[in-house]
Amino acid sequence: VEGRVHLGAGGALLRPHRHRRGHPRGLKVFKVVCEPTTMMTGFNIKGSEVVRRIKKGDIFEILEGPRKEETAGILRVKGKAVKDGVSGWITVAGNQGTVYLKDGGNLFKVLVPHTKLFHSKPEKDAAGKIVEGTDEDSSRNLLKSELLDVLEWETTDVKDAPCLRIRVRAKLDGKIGWTDTSKVEPVIA
C-alpha cells in the first residue's frame, strides 16, 4: 500500500513504491557513522572536493549505492546527513579495513534516566540549546536503556548545533513524542 511505512531488515524504513533502476523507490536506508570521515562532492575520490566532515554518531540516509570505486578499490555511497540535509559521497569501509558506516539510525537507546518524552517538539533558545517543555507537555519519563524507534528527525541549518530533536515511538508502550539526541544514542546493528 503506497504511503505506508514498514520496518525492514537492517534498520531500513520501507515505503513501497514503483521500482527504478532495480531498486525499490522510496526505500529509506539509514547508517550510523562509526568513524569520523569526509563527505565528498563526487563518487570518485580523485577530483572531488570535501563537502564537510562527518562525525562519529551522525546518521546518514543512503540515496544511492553502494558502488565500487575502482581506482581505490572501495565501496562508496551517496546520501545525506540527517542533521542538516547536506548530501555527498562517503566511503563505507576503507581499503585498510576501517569501517565508516554501519546499519542503524532508526533505533535509539535512552542513556539518561528520566529523559522526558514530550507531546510537542521542544523549543530551542537563540544558542540552539533545548528549552525543556512543561510537565503538562510531558507524556512520560523514559527509562534508561529503553529502546525508541525514530519516526522523524529534526533538521537544522545551524552549524554544529548542540543536539537535534527526534520524534520517536517507545517500544515499551508505543507512546509517541519528542526527545533530544543528547540523551539517547543510536543502536548499531
CSV table of C-alpha atoms in Angstrom, one decimal:
chain,number,residue,atom,x,y,z
A,1,VAL,CA,0.0,0.0,0.0
A,2,GLU,CA,1.6,3.2,-1.1
A,3,GLY,CA,2.5,5.7,1.7
A,4,ARG,CA,2.5,3.2,4.5
A,5,VAL,CA,5.8,2.9,6.4
A,6,HIS,CA,7.2,-0.5,7.4
A,7,LEU,CA,10.4,-1.5,9.1
A,8,GLY,CA,12.7,-3.8,7.1
A,9,ALA,CA,15.8,-5.8,7.8
A,10,GLY,CA,18.9,-3.9,8.8
A,11,GLY,CA,17.0,-0.9,10.3
A,12,ALA,CA,15.5,0.2,7.0
A,13,LEU,CA,12.3,2.2,6.8
A,14,LEU,CA,10.4,0.8,3.9
A,15,ARG,CA,7.8,2.7,1.8
A,16,PRO,CA,6.5,0.5,-1.1
A,17,HIS,CA,6.6,2.4,-4.4
A,18,ARG,CA,7.4,1.8,-8.0
A,19,HIS,CA,10.8,0.3,-8.9
A,20,ARG,CA,13.5,2.4,-10.6
A,21,ARG,CA,16.9,1.1,-11.7
A,22,GLY,CA,16.2,-2.2,-9.9
A,23,HIS,CA,15.8,-0.6,-6.5
A,24,PRO,CA,12.5,0.0,-4.7
A,25,ARG,CA,11.8,3.6,-5.0
A,26,GLY,CA,11.2,5.2,-1.6
A,27,LEU,CA,13.3,2.6,0.2
A,28,LYS,CA,14.9,4.5,3.1
A,29,VAL,CA,18.1,3.0,4.5
A,30,PHE,CA,19.9,4.7,7.3
A,31,LYS,CA,23.5,4.2,8.5
A,32,VAL,CA,25.4,5.3,11.6
A,33,VAL,CA,28.8,6.9,11.2
A,34,CYS,CA,31.1,4.8,13.3
A,35,GLU,CA,34.4,6.6,12.5
A,36,PRO,CA,34.9,10.2,11.5
A,37,THR,CA,35.2,10.7,7.8
A,38,THR,CA,34.6,13.2,5.0
A,39,MET,CA,31.7,13.7,2.6
A,40,MET,CA,32.8,14.4,-0.9
A,41,THR,CA,31.2,16.1,-3.9
A,42,GLY,CA,31.7,13.2,-6.3
A,43,PHE,CA,31.7,9.5,-6.5
A,44,ASN,CA,35.4,9.3,-7.5
A,45,ILE,CA,37.7,10.5,-4.7
A,46,LYS,CA,40.2,11.9,-7.2
A,47,GLY,CA,38.9,15.2,-8.4
A,48,SER,CA,36.2,15.5,-5.8
A,49,GLU,CA,36.1,18.3,-3.2
A,50,VAL,CA,35.3,17.9,0.5
A,51,VAL,CA,31.7,18.9,1.3
A,52,ARG,CA,32.3,18.6,5.1
A,53,ARG,CA,33.4,16.4,7.9
A,54,ILE,CA,31.1,13.7,9.2
A,55,LYS,CA,31.3,12.9,12.9
A,56,LYS,CA,31.0,9.6,14.7
A,57,GLY,CA,27.4,9.0,15.7
A,58,ASP,CA,25.9,11.1,12.8
A,59,ILE,CA,23.0,9.5,10.9
A,60,PHE,CA,23.3,9.2,7.2
A,61,GLU,CA,20.4,8.4,4.8
A,62,ILE,CA,21.6,6.3,1.8
A,63,LEU,CA,20.4,7.7,-1.5
A,64,GLU,CA,22.5,5.7,-4.0
A,65,GLY,CA,24.9,2.8,-3.9
A,66,PRO,CA,26.9,1.1,-2.7
A,67,ARG,CA,29.1,1.3,-5.7
A,68,LYS,CA,32.7,0.2,-6.1
A,69,GLU,CA,35.2,3.0,-6.8
A,70,GLU,CA,37.7,1.0,-8.9
A,71,THR,CA,40.8,3.2,-8.6
A,72,ALA,CA,40.8,3.0,-4.8
A,73,GLY,CA,39.1,-0.4,-4.6
A,74,ILE,CA,36.5,0.8,-2.0
A,75,LEU,CA,32.7,0.9,-1.7
A,76,ARG,CA,31.1,4.3,-1.7
A,77,VAL,CA,27.5,5.5,-1.1
A,78,LYS,CA,25.7,8.7,-1.9
A,79,GLY,CA,23.5,10.1,0.8
A,80,LYS,CA,22.6,12.9,3.0
A,81,ALA,CA,23.3,13.8,6.6
A,82,VAL,CA,20.0,13.6,8.6
A,83,LYS,CA,21.2,16.5,10.8
A,84,ASP,CA,21.3,19.2,8.1
A,85,GLY,CA,20.3,17.5,4.8
A,86,VAL,CA,23.7,18.1,3.2
A,87,SER,CA,24.4,15.4,0.6
A,88,GLY,CA,27.5,13.9,-0.9
A,89,TRP,CA,29.5,10.6,-1.2
A,90,ILE,CA,31.0,8.7,1.7
A,91,THR,CA,33.3,5.6,1.8
A,92,VAL,CA,31.6,2.6,3.5
A,93,ALA,CA,34.9,1.0,4.5
A,94,GLY,CA,38.5,1.9,3.8
A,95,ASN,CA,40.9,-0.4,1.9
A,96,GLN,CA,42.8,-0.9,5.2
A,97,GLY,CA,39.7,-2.3,6.9
A,98,THR,CA,38.4,0.8,8.7
A,99,VAL,CA,34.6,0.7,8.8
A,100,TYR,CA,33.0,4.2,8.5
A,101,LEU,CA,29.2,3.3,8.2
A,102,LYS,CA,27.2,0.6,9.9
A,103,ASP,CA,23.5,-0.3,9.7
A,104,GLY,CA,21.4,1.6,12.1
A,105,GLY,CA,19.9,5.1,12.6
A,106,ASN,CA,16.3,4.3,13.2
A,107,LEU,CA,16.7,2.7,16.6
A,108,PHE,CA,17.9,4.6,19.7
A,109,LYS,CA,18.6,3.7,23.3
A,110,VAL,CA,18.0,6.1,26.2
A,111,LEU,CA,21.2,7.0,28.1
A,112,VAL,CA,19.9,9.3,30.8
A,113,PRO,CA,17.3,8.1,33.3
A,114,HIS,CA,14.1,10.2,33.5
A,115,THR,CA,14.5,11.7,30.0
A,116,LYS,CA,11.2,13.3,29.1
A,117,LEU,CA,9.1,12.3,26.2
A,118,PHE,CA,7.2,15.4,25.0
A,119,HIS,CA,3.9,15.6,23.1
A,120,SER,CA,5.1,18.6,21.1
A,121,LYS,CA,8.5,19.4,19.6
A,122,PRO,CA,10.6,21.1,22.3
A,123,GLU,CA,11.8,24.7,21.6
A,124,LYS,CA,15.4,25.9,21.3
A,125,ASP,CA,16.9,29.2,22.6
A,126,ALA,CA,19.0,31.5,20.4
A,127,ALA,CA,22.1,29.4,21.1
A,128,GLY,CA,20.4,26.3,19.8
A,129,LYS,CA,20.1,24.7,23.3
A,130,ILE,CA,16.9,22.8,24.1
A,131,VAL,CA,14.5,24.6,26.3
A,132,GLU,CA,12.7,21.8,28.2
A,133,GLY,CA,8.9,21.8,27.8
A,134,THR,CA,6.5,22.0,30.7
A,135,ASP,CA,5.4,19.0,32.8
A,136,GLU,CA,2.0,19.3,31.2
A,137,ASP,CA,3.5,18.8,27.8
A,138,SER,CA,5.4,15.7,29.0
A,139,SER,CA,3.9,12.4,28.0
A,140,ARG,CA,6.1,10.4,30.5
A,141,ASN,CA,9.7,9.8,31.6
A,142,LEU,CA,11.7,7.4,29.6
A,143,LEU,CA,13.7,4.6,31.3
A,144,LYS,CA,17.5,4.2,31.0
A,145,SER,CA,18.2,1.7,28.2
A,146,GLU,CA,14.7,1.9,26.8
A,147,LEU,CA,14.5,1.4,23.1
A,148,LEU,CA,13.0,4.0,20.7
A,149,ASP,CA,12.0,3.8,17.1
A,150,VAL,CA,12.7,7.1,15.3
A,151,LEU,CA,9.8,8.4,13.3
A,152,GLU,CA,11.1,11.8,12.3
A,153,TRP,CA,14.4,13.8,12.6
A,154,GLU,CA,14.6,17.5,13.0
A,155,THR,CA,16.9,19.1,10.5
A,156,THR,CA,18.9,22.2,11.2
A,157,ASP,CA,21.0,24.7,9.3
A,158,VAL,CA,22.9,25.8,12.5
A,159,LYS,CA,26.5,24.6,12.1
A,160,ASP,CA,27.5,22.3,15.0
A,161,ALA,CA,24.1,22.6,16.7
A,162,PRO,CA,24.3,21.1,20.2
A,163,CYS,CA,21.7,18.5,19.5
A,164,LEU,CA,18.7,17.6,17.4
A,165,ARG,CA,15.3,16.6,18.5
A,166,ILE,CA,13.7,13.3,17.3
A,167,ARG,CA,10.2,12.1,17.2
A,168,VAL,CA,10.1,8.6,18.5
A,169,ARG,CA,7.8,5.7,19.4
A,170,ALA,CA,8.7,4.0,22.7
A,171,LYS,CA,9.0,0.2,22.2
A,172,LEU,CA,7.9,-0.3,25.8
A,173,ASP,CA,4.4,1.1,25.5
A,174,GLY,CA,4.0,2.6,21.9
A,175,LYS,CA,3.9,6.2,23.2
A,176,ILE,CA,4.9,8.7,20.6
A,177,GLY,CA,6.6,12.0,21.3
A,178,TRP,CA,9.7,14.2,21.0
A,179,THR,CA,13.1,14.0,22.8
A,180,ASP,CA,16.6,15.2,22.1
A,181,THR,CA,19.6,13.3,20.8
A,182,SER,CA,21.9,14.4,23.6
A,183,LYS,CA,20.1,11.9,25.9
A,184,VAL,CA,19.9,8.9,23.6
A,185,GLU,CA,22.3,7.0,21.3
A,186,PRO,CA,21.9,5.0,18.1
A,187,VAL,CA,21.8,1.3,18.4
A,188,ILE,CA,24.3,-0.1,15.8
A,189,ALA,CA,23.4,-3.3,14.1
